Short mmCIF file of C-alpha atoms and ligand atoms in Angstrom, two decimals:
data_model
loop_
_atom_site.label_atom_id
_atom_site.label_comp_id
_atom_site.label_asym_id
_atom_site.label_seq_id
_atom_site.Cartn_x
_atom_site.Cartn_y
_atom_site.Cartn_z
CA UNK A 192 -22.25 23.33 -27.45
CA UNK A 193 -25.22 21.63 -29.36
CA UNK A 194 -27.09 24.06 -31.86
CA UNK A 195 -29.92 25.57 -29.43
CA UNK A 196 -33.03 23.90 -29.00
CA UNK A 197 -32.42 21.70 -32.03
CA UNK A 198 -34.05 18.85 -30.00
CA UNK A 199 -37.32 20.75 -29.02
CA UNK A 200 -37.84 20.93 -33.05
CA UNK A 201 -41.25 19.26 -33.75
CA UNK A 202 -40.00 18.71 -37.65
CA UNK A 203 -36.67 17.27 -36.54
CA UNK A 204 -35.42 14.68 -39.02
CA UNK A 205 -32.68 11.47 -38.59
CA UNK A 206 -30.27 13.68 -40.09
CA UNK A 207 -30.96 16.05 -37.79
CA UNK A 208 -30.70 13.99 -34.76
CA UNK A 209 -27.38 12.96 -35.92
CA UNK A 210 -25.85 15.74 -36.07
CA UNK A 211 -27.46 16.97 -32.72
CA UNK A 212 -25.86 13.48 -31.46
CA UNK A 213 -22.47 14.36 -32.70
CA UNK A 214 -22.34 17.76 -31.36
CA UNK A 215 -23.15 16.43 -28.01
CA UNK A 216 -20.19 14.23 -28.30
CA UNK A 217 -18.16 17.08 -29.29
CA UNK A 218 -19.49 19.62 -26.35
CA UNK A 219 -18.63 17.15 -23.95
CA UNK A 220 -15.03 16.41 -25.25
CA UNK A 221 -12.48 17.12 -22.59
CA UNK A 222 -9.62 16.65 -24.79
CA UNK A 223 -9.01 13.02 -25.01
CA UNK A 224 -11.72 11.88 -22.93
CA UNK A 225 -15.80 12.45 -22.94
CA UNK A 226 -17.90 13.80 -19.74
CA UNK A 227 -21.16 11.81 -19.60
CA UNK A 228 -22.88 15.08 -19.28
CA UNK A 229 -21.40 18.32 -18.35
CA UNK A 230 -23.24 19.35 -15.25
CA UNK A 231 -24.11 16.04 -13.67
CA UNK A 232 -21.18 13.94 -14.36
CA UNK A 233 -18.31 15.87 -15.11
CA UNK A 234 -15.39 13.67 -15.25
CA UNK A 235 -14.50 10.73 -17.14
CA UNK A 236 -16.27 7.49 -16.31
CA UNK A 237 -15.23 4.28 -17.30
CA UNK A 238 -17.90 2.08 -18.87
CA UNK A 239 -19.66 5.15 -20.65
CA UNK A 240 -16.05 6.05 -22.49
CA UNK A 241 -16.19 2.54 -23.76
CA UNK A 242 -19.97 3.24 -25.23
CA UNK A 243 -18.56 6.72 -26.45
CA UNK A 244 -16.07 5.30 -28.34
CA UNK A 245 -18.37 3.32 -30.42
CA UNK A 246 -20.24 6.68 -31.15
CA UNK A 247 -17.09 8.57 -31.95
CA UNK A 248 -16.23 5.56 -34.36
CA UNK A 249 -19.12 6.52 -36.45
CA UNK A 250 -17.50 9.99 -37.66
CA UNK A 251 -13.86 10.08 -35.89
CA UNK A 252 -12.25 6.87 -35.60
CA UNK A 253 -8.97 8.55 -34.12
CA UNK A 254 -11.24 10.08 -31.73
CA UNK A 255 -12.73 7.07 -30.80
CA UNK A 256 -9.75 4.74 -29.79
CA UNK A 257 -8.08 7.70 -27.89
CA UNK A 258 -11.17 7.81 -25.68
CA UNK A 259 -10.26 4.11 -24.52
CA UNK A 260 -6.66 5.10 -24.60
CA UNK A 261 -7.18 7.98 -22.21
CA UNK A 262 -9.14 5.76 -20.02
CA UNK A 263 -6.45 3.10 -19.79
CA UNK A 264 -4.39 5.54 -19.11
CA UNK A 265 -5.53 5.82 -15.70
CA UNK A 266 -4.94 2.05 -14.77
CA UNK A 267 -3.53 1.18 -11.68
CA UNK A 268 -0.22 -1.39 -11.44
CA UNK A 269 -2.30 -3.97 -10.09
CA UNK A 270 -4.67 -4.04 -13.32
CA UNK A 271 -7.46 -2.12 -11.61
CA UNK A 272 -9.29 0.21 -13.95
CA UNK A 273 -11.42 2.80 -11.58
CA UNK A 274 -14.98 3.98 -12.25
CA UNK A 275 -13.89 7.67 -12.23
CA UNK A 276 -10.90 9.49 -13.52
CA UNK A 277 -10.70 12.84 -11.95
CA UNK A 278 -8.50 14.80 -14.66
CA UNK A 279 -9.37 17.83 -13.41
CA UNK A 280 -11.49 18.79 -10.31
CA UNK A 281 -15.20 20.13 -10.33
CA UNK A 282 -17.37 20.87 -7.62
CA UNK A 283 -20.42 20.16 -9.23
CA UNK A 284 -19.92 16.25 -8.30
CA UNK A 285 -19.90 14.52 -5.15
CA UNK A 286 -18.23 12.46 -3.82
CA UNK A 287 -15.01 14.13 -5.65
CA UNK A 288 -11.52 13.34 -5.38
CA UNK A 289 -10.83 14.34 -1.77
CA UNK A 290 -13.60 11.98 -0.26
CA UNK A 291 -12.18 8.93 -2.29
CA UNK A 292 -8.60 9.61 -0.90
CA UNK A 293 -6.79 7.21 -3.50
CA UNK A 294 -3.75 9.16 -3.64
CA UNK A 295 -3.08 8.39 -6.72
CA UNK A 296 -1.89 10.82 -10.04
CA UNK A 297 -4.57 11.14 -12.02
CA UNK A 298 -6.72 11.23 -8.81
CA UNK A 299 -9.21 8.00 -9.31
CA UNK A 300 -11.95 6.33 -7.84
CA UNK A 301 -11.07 3.23 -5.75
CA UNK A 302 -13.50 0.97 -7.44
CA UNK A 303 -14.15 -0.12 -11.26
CA UNK A 304 -17.32 -0.66 -13.28
CA UNK A 305 -18.98 -3.11 -16.25
CA UNK A 306 -16.01 -4.38 -18.31
CA UNK A 307 -17.29 -3.33 -21.54
CA UNK A 308 -14.13 -1.88 -22.60
CA UNK A 309 -12.74 -5.21 -24.37
CA UNK A 310 -15.93 -5.78 -26.53
CA UNK A 311 -15.80 -2.29 -27.33
CA UNK A 312 -12.17 -2.52 -28.87
CA UNK A 313 -12.89 -5.76 -30.78
CA UNK A 314 -15.76 -3.58 -32.66
CA UNK A 315 -13.47 -0.81 -33.40
CA UNK A 316 -10.97 -3.33 -34.27
CA UNK A 317 -13.53 -4.95 -36.55
CA UNK A 318 -14.59 -1.62 -38.17
CA UNK A 319 -11.00 -0.52 -38.65
CA UNK A 320 -10.33 -3.67 -40.54
CA UNK A 321 -13.34 -3.17 -42.70
CA UNK A 322 -12.32 0.11 -43.62
CA UNK A 323 -8.82 -0.92 -44.57
CA UNK A 324 -7.37 0.53 -41.75
CA UNK A 325 -5.87 -2.35 -40.18
CA UNK A 326 -2.59 -1.59 -40.49
CA UNK A 327 -2.42 1.87 -38.98
CA UNK A 328 -4.71 0.52 -35.88
CA UNK A 329 -3.17 -2.74 -35.14
CA UNK A 330 0.21 -1.24 -33.00
CA UNK A 331 -2.57 0.49 -31.25
CA UNK A 332 -4.50 -2.37 -30.63
CA UNK A 333 -1.27 -4.29 -29.70
CA UNK A 334 -0.77 -1.48 -27.35
CA UNK A 335 -4.40 -1.82 -25.37
CA UNK A 336 -4.44 -5.43 -25.13
CA UNK A 337 -2.19 -6.06 -22.37
CA UNK A 338 -3.91 -3.62 -20.44
CA UNK A 339 -7.48 -4.82 -20.93
CA UNK A 340 -5.80 -8.16 -20.04
CA UNK A 341 -4.52 -6.94 -16.71
CA UNK A 342 -7.92 -5.47 -15.79
CA UNK A 343 -9.79 -9.05 -16.74
CA UNK A 344 -6.75 -11.03 -14.62
CA UNK A 345 -7.56 -8.05 -11.67
CA UNK A 346 -11.29 -9.19 -11.75
CA UNK A 347 -10.20 -12.56 -11.50
CA UNK A 348 -8.30 -12.00 -8.59
CA UNK A 349 -9.92 -9.51 -6.50
CA UNK A 350 -13.70 -9.79 -7.91
CA UNK A 351 -14.64 -13.56 -7.77
CA UNK A 352 -12.98 -14.32 -4.14
CA UNK A 353 -14.70 -18.10 -4.20
CA UNK A 354 -13.29 -18.31 -7.91
CA UNK A 355 -16.94 -19.17 -9.22
CA UNK A 356 -16.50 -17.17 -12.82
CA UNK A 357 -18.81 -14.47 -11.65
CA UNK A 358 -18.13 -10.69 -10.91
CA UNK A 359 -18.58 -10.06 -7.01
CA UNK A 360 -19.32 -6.18 -6.84
CA UNK A 361 -18.19 -4.39 -3.74
CA UNK A 362 -20.35 -1.38 -4.36
CA UNK A 363 -23.50 -0.52 -5.88
CA UNK A 364 -21.83 1.90 -8.22
CA UNK A 365 -19.46 -0.96 -9.47
CA UNK A 366 -22.59 -2.21 -11.38
CA UNK A 367 -23.42 0.83 -12.92
CA UNK A 368 -26.74 0.23 -11.67
CA UNK A 369 -26.47 2.46 -8.55
CA UNK A 370 -30.16 2.12 -7.10
CA UNK A 371 -31.37 -1.22 -8.49
CA UNK A 372 -33.45 -2.92 -5.86
CA UNK A 373 -31.09 -6.00 -6.25
CA UNK A 374 -28.75 -4.57 -3.87
CA UNK A 375 -31.74 -3.33 -1.25
CA UNK A 376 -31.44 -6.73 1.14
CA UNK A 377 -27.49 -7.15 0.36
CA UNK A 378 -27.28 -3.17 1.60
CA UNK A 379 -29.00 -3.76 5.13
CA UNK A 380 -26.19 -4.71 7.09
CA UNK A 381 -23.86 -1.47 5.94
CA UNK A 382 -23.12 0.48 9.41
CA UNK A 383 -24.40 4.10 8.20
CA UNK A 384 -23.96 5.42 11.76
CA UNK A 385 -20.51 7.50 11.21
CA UNK A 386 -20.81 8.60 7.53
CA UNK A 387 -21.82 12.33 9.05
CA UNK A 388 -22.79 15.07 7.15
CA UNK A 389 -22.27 15.85 3.63
CA UNK A 390 -23.90 17.84 0.65
CA UNK A 391 -25.25 16.07 -2.46
CA UNK A 392 -24.85 17.71 -5.56
CA UNK A 393 -27.14 15.32 -8.05
CA UNK A 394 -30.20 16.25 -6.54
CA UNK A 395 -29.29 19.96 -7.19
CA UNK A 396 -28.92 19.36 -10.46
CA UNK A 397 -31.80 17.07 -11.09
CA UNK A 398 -35.32 16.35 -9.60
CA UNK A 399 -34.87 14.17 -6.40
CA UNK A 400 -37.89 11.71 -7.36
CA UNK A 401 -35.48 10.69 -10.37
CA UNK A 402 -32.65 10.03 -7.94
CA UNK A 403 -31.30 7.28 -5.08
CA UNK A 404 -32.64 8.38 -1.79
CA UNK A 405 -30.90 9.54 1.54
CA UNK A 406 -30.70 5.83 2.56
CA UNK A 407 -28.92 4.76 -0.40
CA UNK A 408 -26.33 7.57 -0.48
CA UNK A 409 -25.66 6.91 3.34
CA UNK A 410 -24.76 3.48 2.18
CA UNK A 411 -22.64 4.42 -1.16
CA UNK A 412 -20.50 6.94 1.43
CA UNK A 413 -19.98 4.39 4.14
CA UNK A 414 -18.76 1.88 1.24
CA UNK A 415 -16.58 4.12 0.07
CA UNK A 416 -15.05 5.05 3.95
CA UNK A 417 -14.73 1.37 4.39
CA UNK A 418 -12.47 0.92 1.09
CA UNK A 419 -10.34 4.41 2.07
CA UNK A 420 -9.97 3.13 5.60
CA UNK A 421 -8.06 -0.23 4.05
CA UNK A 422 -5.86 2.26 1.89
CA UNK A 423 -7.84 0.80 -1.20
CA UNK A 424 -6.68 -2.50 -0.57
CA UNK A 425 -8.38 -4.67 -3.04
CA UNK A 426 -7.07 -7.78 -1.42
CA UNK A 427 -8.48 -6.96 1.87
CA UNK A 428 -12.08 -5.06 0.40
CA UNK A 429 -12.62 -8.76 -1.31
CA UNK A 430 -12.39 -10.29 1.76
CA UNK A 431 -13.84 -8.05 4.32
CA UNK A 432 -16.19 -5.54 2.60
CA UNK A 433 -19.70 -5.53 3.92
CA UNK A 434 -21.00 -5.34 0.62
CA UNK A 435 -20.40 -8.50 -1.61
CA UNK A 436 -22.93 -9.22 -4.57
CA UNK A 437 -22.45 -11.52 -7.30
CA UNK A 438 -24.07 -9.28 -10.20
CA UNK A 439 -25.57 -10.69 -12.94
CA UNK A 440 -24.72 -7.87 -15.16
CA UNK A 441 -21.11 -7.36 -14.80
CA UNK A 442 -20.51 -11.21 -14.94
CA UNK A 443 -22.77 -11.42 -17.91
CA UNK A 444 -20.69 -8.56 -19.35
CA UNK A 445 -17.14 -9.85 -18.48
CA UNK A 446 -17.92 -13.17 -19.94
CA UNK A 447 -18.67 -11.59 -23.31
CA UNK A 448 -15.55 -9.42 -22.65
CA UNK A 449 -13.63 -12.11 -22.18
CA UNK A 450 -14.69 -14.18 -25.33
CA UNK A 451 -14.05 -10.78 -27.62
CA UNK A 452 -10.43 -10.37 -25.67
CA UNK A 453 -9.52 -14.22 -26.53
CA UNK A 454 -10.46 -13.23 -30.39
CA UNK A 455 -8.11 -10.37 -29.87
CA UNK A 456 -5.34 -12.51 -28.58
CA UNK A 457 -5.70 -14.50 -31.63
CA UNK A 458 -5.70 -11.41 -34.01
CA UNK A 459 -2.13 -10.52 -32.36
CA UNK A 460 -1.01 -14.11 -32.22
CA UNK A 461 -0.70 -14.10 -28.53
CA UNK A 462 -1.40 -17.85 -28.20
CA UNK A 463 -1.06 -18.10 -24.45
CA UNK A 464 -3.30 -15.20 -23.82
CA UNK A 465 -5.93 -16.64 -25.77
CA UNK A 466 -5.75 -20.32 -23.93
CA UNK A 467 -5.79 -18.27 -20.45
CA UNK A 468 -8.75 -16.49 -21.56
CA UNK A 469 -10.76 -19.84 -22.67
CA UNK A 470 -9.84 -21.31 -19.26
CA UNK A 471 -11.82 -17.99 -18.01
CA UNK A 472 -14.49 -18.49 -20.06
CA UNK A 473 -15.20 -22.13 -19.48
CA UNK A 474 -15.00 -21.19 -15.66
CA UNK A 475 -17.70 -18.73 -16.30
CA UNK A 476 -19.81 -20.56 -18.50
CA UNK A 477 -19.68 -23.36 -15.51
CA UNK A 478 -20.24 -20.91 -12.78
CA UNK A 479 -22.62 -18.48 -13.98
CA UNK A 480 -25.51 -21.28 -12.86
CA UNK A 481 -24.85 -20.26 -9.42
CA UNK A 482 -26.81 -16.79 -10.64
CA UNK A 483 -29.90 -19.11 -12.13
CA UNK A 484 -32.58 -18.57 -9.84
CA UNK A 485 -35.00 -21.37 -10.56
CA UNK A 486 -38.17 -19.76 -8.05
CA UNK A 487 -38.64 -16.88 -10.37
CA UNK A 488 -37.08 -18.75 -13.21
CA UNK A 489 -34.58 -15.92 -14.06
CA UNK A 490 -31.18 -14.62 -14.03
CA UNK A 491 -30.73 -12.46 -11.15
CA UNK A 492 -27.60 -11.21 -8.30
CA UNK A 493 -26.89 -12.70 -5.54
CA UNK A 494 -25.09 -12.10 -2.23
CA UNK A 495 -22.27 -13.67 -1.58
CA UNK A 496 -22.53 -12.97 2.30
CA UNK A 497 -26.07 -14.93 2.66
CA UNK A 498 -26.11 -16.80 -0.47
CA UNK A 499 -29.66 -15.12 -1.21
CA UNK A 500 -31.05 -14.55 -4.73
CA UNK A 501 -32.26 -11.08 -5.33
CA UNK A 502 -34.91 -12.65 -7.30
CA UNK A 503 -35.70 -9.26 -8.91
CA UNK A 504 -36.25 -9.53 -12.90
CA UNK A 505 -34.07 -6.63 -14.26
CA UNK A 506 -32.61 -5.23 -17.61
CA UNK A 507 -29.49 -7.32 -16.97
CA UNK A 508 -31.61 -10.40 -16.59
CA UNK A 509 -31.81 -10.59 -20.62
CA UNK A 510 -27.90 -10.46 -21.02
CA UNK A 511 -27.31 -14.32 -21.29
CA UNK A 512 -27.65 -13.99 -25.37
CA UNK A 513 -25.15 -11.17 -25.12
CA UNK A 514 -22.87 -13.30 -22.84
CA UNK A 515 -23.01 -16.17 -25.59
CA UNK A 516 -25.00 -18.63 -22.96
CA UNK A 517 -27.15 -20.80 -24.48
CA UNK A 518 -29.28 -23.11 -22.56
CA UNK A 519 -33.14 -24.13 -24.23
CA UNK A 520 -34.90 -24.33 -20.89
CA UNK A 521 -33.16 -20.92 -19.51
CA UNK A 522 -33.63 -19.12 -22.68
CA UNK A 523 -37.33 -20.08 -22.90
CA UNK A 524 -38.11 -18.96 -19.23
CA UNK A 525 -36.24 -15.64 -20.29
CA UNK A 526 -38.02 -15.00 -23.41
CA UNK A 527 -41.01 -15.51 -21.63
CA UNK A 528 -40.48 -12.84 -19.53
CA UNK A 529 -39.39 -10.78 -22.05
CA UNK A 530 -42.59 -11.04 -23.93
CA UNK A 531 -44.78 -10.69 -20.89
CA UNK A 532 -42.95 -7.21 -20.30
CA UNK A 533 -42.93 -6.59 -23.53
CA UNK A 534 -46.84 -6.69 -23.90
CA UNK A 535 -47.06 -4.69 -20.57
CA UNK A 536 -45.13 -1.76 -21.44
CA UNK A 537 -44.41 -0.10 -24.56
CA UNK A 538 -40.90 0.73 -24.50
CA UNK A 539 -38.62 -2.44 -23.84
CA UNK A 540 -36.53 -2.76 -21.60
CA UNK A 541 -37.35 -1.64 -18.28
CA UNK A 542 -34.40 -1.56 -15.84
CA UNK A 543 -37.09 -3.46 -13.27
CA UNK A 544 -39.54 -5.57 -14.41
CA UNK A 545 -43.04 -3.50 -14.22
CA UNK A 546 -45.00 -6.10 -12.50
CA UNK A 547 -42.32 -5.62 -9.43
CA UNK A 548 -44.59 -3.70 -6.90
CA UNK A 549 -41.36 -1.12 -6.27
CA UNK A 550 -41.60 -0.44 -9.94
CA UNK A 551 -40.95 3.70 -10.60
CA UNK A 552 -40.99 4.48 -14.07
CA UNK A 553 -38.68 7.59 -13.85
CA UNK A 554 -36.51 6.36 -10.55
CA UNK A 555 -33.01 5.68 -12.39
CA UNK A 556 -32.31 2.07 -12.19
CA UNK A 557 -35.84 0.91 -10.80
CA UNK A 558 -38.01 1.28 -13.77
CA UNK A 559 -36.59 3.55 -16.78
CA UNK A 560 -34.80 2.43 -19.82
CA UNK A 561 -31.33 2.59 -20.76
CA UNK A 562 -30.02 2.91 -23.98
CA UNK A 563 -26.48 1.42 -23.32
CA UNK A 564 -28.45 -1.43 -21.53
CA UNK A 565 -30.75 -1.74 -24.61
CA UNK A 566 -27.80 -1.86 -27.00
CA UNK A 567 -26.30 -5.03 -25.29
CA UNK A 568 -29.81 -6.57 -24.85
CA UNK A 569 -30.72 -6.36 -28.89
CA UNK A 570 -27.51 -7.09 -29.88
CA UNK A 571 -27.21 -10.37 -28.12
CA UNK A 572 -30.65 -11.27 -29.04
CA UNK A 573 -30.13 -10.79 -32.74
CA UNK A 574 -26.77 -12.53 -32.56
CA UNK A 575 -28.47 -15.57 -30.91
CA UNK A 576 -31.16 -15.57 -33.83
CA UNK A 577 -33.65 -14.09 -32.06
CA UNK A 578 -34.04 -11.02 -34.51
CA UNK A 579 -37.72 -10.13 -33.94
CA UNK A 580 -37.03 -9.52 -30.25
CA UNK A 581 -33.58 -7.94 -30.94
CA UNK A 582 -35.12 -5.74 -33.32
CA UNK A 583 -38.01 -4.80 -31.19
CA UNK A 584 -35.73 -3.13 -28.50
CA UNK A 585 -33.56 -1.66 -30.97
CA UNK A 586 -36.67 0.07 -32.54
CA UNK A 587 -38.22 1.15 -29.15
CA UNK A 588 -34.59 2.76 -28.50
CA UNK A 589 -34.81 4.42 -31.67
CA UNK A 590 -38.52 5.55 -31.08
CA UNK A 591 -37.89 6.78 -27.40
CA UNK A 592 -34.62 8.97 -28.49
CA UNK A 593 -36.51 10.03 -31.54
CA UNK A 594 -39.38 11.30 -30.06
CA UNK A 595 -37.81 12.40 -26.70
CA UNK A 596 -34.34 13.46 -27.19
CA UNK A 597 -30.99 11.99 -25.72
CA UNK A 598 -31.62 11.85 -22.37
CA UNK A 599 -29.78 9.84 -19.79
CA UNK A 600 -32.72 7.37 -19.45
CA UNK A 601 -36.47 7.15 -20.24
CA UNK A 602 -39.81 6.17 -18.93
CA UNK A 603 -40.85 2.64 -20.67
CA UNK A 604 -44.58 3.87 -19.87
CA UNK A 605 -44.66 6.86 -21.60
CA UNK A 606 -41.18 7.38 -22.81
CA UNK A 607 -40.67 10.52 -20.98
CA UNK A 608 -36.99 11.56 -20.59
CA UNK A 609 -35.25 11.25 -16.85
CA UNK A 610 -31.89 12.34 -15.39
CA UNK A 611 -29.69 14.55 -17.63
CA UNK A 612 -30.53 15.59 -21.28
CA UNK A 613 -27.64 16.12 -23.94
CA UNK A 614 -26.00 12.57 -22.75
CA UNK A 615 -22.99 11.23 -24.17
CA UNK A 616 -23.56 7.10 -24.09
CA UNK A 617 -26.96 7.80 -25.22
CA UNK A 618 -25.89 9.94 -28.42
CA UNK A 619 -22.94 6.93 -29.14
CA UNK A 620 -25.94 4.37 -28.88
CA UNK A 621 -28.29 6.53 -31.31
CA UNK A 622 -25.07 7.14 -33.67
CA UNK A 623 -23.64 3.31 -33.51
CA UNK A 624 -27.06 1.37 -33.38
CA UNK A 625 -30.31 2.81 -32.61
CA UNK A 626 -30.61 5.14 -35.77
CA UNK A 627 -30.94 2.40 -38.29
CA UNK A 628 -34.53 2.63 -39.67
CA UNK A 629 -36.84 -0.02 -38.46
CA UNK A 630 -36.78 -3.48 -40.59
C1 LIG B 152 -24.73 6.99 -13.28
C2 LIG B 152 -24.93 5.57 -13.32
C3 LIG B 152 -23.99 4.96 -13.97
C4 LIG B 152 -22.89 5.78 -14.79
C5 LIG B 152 -23.01 7.19 -14.35
C6 LIG B 152 -22.30 8.30 -15.44
O1 LIG B 152 -23.94 6.89 -11.87
O2 LIG B 152 -25.78 4.76 -12.69
O3 LIG B 152 -23.99 3.79 -14.58
O4 LIG B 152 -21.80 5.23 -15.31
O5 LIG B 152 -23.95 7.65 -13.92
O6 LIG B 152 -23.10 8.41 -16.35
#
């Protein structure tokens, strides 16, 4: 466990915080994989593990690679990579393995999560190479590559039914932004009348004010029941699921991940995979325009069923730079929103525009700042030459963690930590990115 009450000490230095972050990663390590937080999330989560690997890479390279190797060990034959792997049961979480009923070994959920893994593997590879460790890690890269490629093909085959070059989420949990208001209208047609009684576990660990509502949970479960009734037939789900939303976050993340995977294909000398990935990139670059909402001048998600844009400005609206998109008019409109929001709250980037009437500073994905999203926004801006804005996002992330601790998320208004403490991905982002001094 982390040194007791370390985070509460007023005279804590950056080095103490580093030590605490490493201690949290070690304490949440279950042997080859890391739980996001021991109480609230006691299993392996997909995109959490990818970010966690970046943290391990700052002090234990082998362990960083192992995190992803373990995750990819739970891949299905069709390339699908689950959002949760239940390596061992734990009564502290609902819905657990029995509710998902995927009938797999190891038991997994039946939905996926944002595909950041390929981008992280590229980072790990670059860092190994820079340290002169390329020779030792190349075989591990070569072993991970086909699995990542298979997963990206699965997205093409099962999460883009109209072949638009976007990612269509079949469950709010798939997007990693569970209760974003982007899912409210598309969630309305979900039939919740047969969900039955169930006991949530999240609200016994955390204040209900910080968590999704009962209506949202009913919809989450109805979608799990739907998927289960198909026997987790991803083809059928992609045609018939009652919730099908082209998610702006996953679409941007997959575009970026395909670029990084294409680089890795070339490192490995696999020209045919590189060409296949180039095609996917090109399709996405064209197709993602479908997610630009002229009315609000923003990138946002769009309901495949009704064709409606969500119209919400969320933190993922700012991932176009990370995705490597460049369009002068859209970039200017996006940066104008960035500056407006940046002037309205002390800490960027709130998960929902604070000017939105539904903004709630501590309710999960309806307000709070998430370090992992900041990492993607900040690095994207800096790579695109928007260094001041990139540094603003990084500096705010640093201040939030420095003053408040390694929480799941933070209020953009007063910095209060929300959700679980001792959080793995926040610790990882601290070590890998946020901790550097303000420039
Ligand atoms: C919540 C988050 C999701 C994350 C998981 C574990 O469900 O919304 O993005 O992966 O917790 O940390």
